[in-house]
Amino acid sequence: MPHSRNRNPSPIPEVTWDTGLKEMNETWKGAIACLGVAVFFVMTIGIIYWQVVDQPNKNWILKGSFSGLIWERRTQTLVIQTLTEDKTFAEIVVENVGNTDIEVPFVRNMCWLNKTEFCYTWDSVAEVKISLESEEDSDTECYSVTWTPIHCHVDLKDCFSMVNISWYGGASVHAPNWPINEANISMQHFTVSDLRDNPSGFGSVLERYFLGSSGVSVLVAPNIPLHVGIESRQQYCLQTPPSMERMPLQYTVCVGHNIRAVHQESMQQLSTARRELPNMDVLRLPFWKLLANVDSGAKLERELRTFSNRLKRHHLGEGVISLDEHSTALLANMDHSYLNSKKRTSKRKTRDLPFVKLLNISITLSPYLSVDSQQFQTSIQEGIEDYWLSLPSGAQGRPVPLLTQWKGKYSVKLNISNPEATNWFLEKVDSFHSHLGMEYVILEGSEGNPFEEQALRLPLAWVGDEYIRLLADLAERIGDNAIVTSGTRSSHKALFIRMSALQSDWSYSGLKGIIPSLLHYSLLGYSFFIPDAVGGSLSAELVADDELFVRWLEIAAFLPVISFQTPPWVLNLTRFYIAKHHDFVIPLILKYAEEWQDTGNPIYRPLWWLSPNDPITFTIDDEFLIGNEVLVAPVTEKGALQRDIYLPESDFQWQDTNNAQMFDGGTFLESYPVSLGDVAVFVRWRS
């Protein structure tokens, strides 16, 4: 057939392909058509078979210098392994892909020609972007993961397997475990709560940081709403709930050659600000909690005088007498009425005021104010309602203070984002100092979120634990005599933190929980803490178990501060361990505090710090290290006069400070004798 235009300029002559086709009958045409259908059918079956049956179960989607990221399609899991596949760092079960009964096909990278990024979209569900970050001078590699929902009804949820991996970090809890694998916590807001009111929640220290024994860490972005849940021995899960803003789920997974190496690198990312040392004078004196059930300032002063004289009579030395918020208010109100009274003729008040100022006391304040107080009524009359957390403006355009409860009273909470409100609070602290001359100020009550507790729409300014972070800023402005009761993103600040109250028993809610708690606090960066009183203070009942008191005292003596509350004080032993703390422990803390400031390495360390490749050390929860040179192994079982002790690091020897015996590292001491009144303490020596 002629063409109007020459489409083949080649000198090769064109050929007319019409030989024999015109003569093909209908039978042959039908046969060829059937053959075509058959070929198409076979090809379709082949493609389906390749995608569903013959296709490899896994494919590498990113590769670094020593690790890589694998997608396992049948289990819908992201796996980080060494390139030689001889070690698995982490397994992440992806629950963001819709129906888990439908197998996700062989995924393909949509970030074309980019070997350090992986992109993929699950239709109508979510899209993911993973970036590989590696520095030449670093021994770690990091994978930054961002899931973004396609629409506002999508739950984003990733779960990290606990099989064959011991996990640490996250938050303190009511009955702490080390590692956290044994915990069982329902999915909930990952925010600090008061464990007295919410024992199933997360406690006073919380960071969006998890660490695995395989040499893996997980850091979650700080500015997204986050829920966390732990399924005992199975997995822990990160989740962002559906939202109109389509908030992403963002986290970074870093892997290294061992757990200590990846932790040291991750701490530089977790706390980018310069670390500041707190007031180390806090270490030098024990804290004595005064339990005074009185209703007037005059009665409280009598209690203070009696308590102070009792300490002197028993030769327990100086200490800081710690007042709760109720006692603080009584003393301040009495002092305030005295200073502002026109008739200052009372000889008793004139005599008592200097005595109060001569004592070392700590007062307790909170950002709450009772609606029955004169101060609150005055604030309403003066039109400064914005000093308190408020609901949207009322009919007259004025904010409506948000009503909540604090210690059994209806209260409002300080709007800590208002500079005028914080200045008012600081003036209040200055007034207390001039009246009482206190040594320390304890700020409590930052835990919890009134908006979330009352299911109100949360202002963006108060997402997560922003209130706690701002209260830490306020504590810094008070000075180096401030102590806080909760912390998040504030481990670098020059502050001591008071640990949660414990039960007066031998359980993980009591004595057994002390060492897991101090290891969690230290791992999250909080090396300077004031533990609960010896014997526990969660119950209003007095400690009645002498053995419990003694074994508790033996642990507390090696912590930064010793706190006491009530007898039994077992006087000779108490004096001995107060002196032991002062002469042996404080110099160690001061030495390793400088290392913490320079590197972020914790002062109190788990045994795997010295043996990061020794699986035995991953689950030991009743021993701890002070720096790299002292190992403390207290008795935590009722009635026990012996215990098993593991000494880490085979290249060193350990000497028992009680009897000077030497032992090789990397060995068990079975049924090692530890009498009541003694604690096993070992000092490391190079072999």
CSV table of C-alpha atoms in Angstrom, one decimal, residues 62 109 117 168 190 202 208 246 255 295 306 315 320 333 350 361 390 427 441 452 506 529-530 557 559 569 632 644 646:
chain,number,residue,atom,x,y,z
A,62,LEU,CA,18.1,0.2,51.9
A,109,ASN,CA,11.2,2.1,46.0
A,117,GLU,CA,15.9,7.0,50.7
A,168,TYR,CA,15.0,-0.4,78.1
A,190,PHE,CA,2.7,8.8,76.4
A,202,PHE,CA,3.7,6.4,83.0
A,208,ARG,CA,10.7,9.3,73.8
A,246,ARG,CA,-3.2,14.1,59.8
A,255,VAL,CA,22.0,0.6,65.1
A,295,ASP,CA,-3.8,22.5,111.3
A,306,THR,CA,10.6,18.6,118.5
A,315,HIS,CA,23.5,12.2,117.0
A,320,VAL,CA,17.3,19.0,105.5
A,333,ASN,CA,0.6,32.0,106.3
A,350,THR,CA,9.2,36.9,118.1
A,361,ILE,CA,14.3,23.2,105.5
A,390,SER,CA,-8.3,28.5,80.7
A,427,GLU,CA,7.7,36.8,93.5
A,441,VAL,CA,12.2,24.6,96.9
A,452,GLU,CA,-6.8,15.5,78.3
A,506,TRP,CA,9.6,-6.1,99.2
A,529,PHE,CA,17.8,12.3,91.8
A,530,ILE,CA,16.4,12.2,95.4
A,557,ALA,CA,23.4,4.8,101.1
A,559,LEU,CA,22.3,6.8,95.8
A,569,TRP,CA,15.9,4.3,112.2
A,632,VAL,CA,26.9,-2.7,94.4
A,644,ASP,CA,24.1,-14.8,93.7
A,646,TYR,CA,27.6,-11.7,88.8
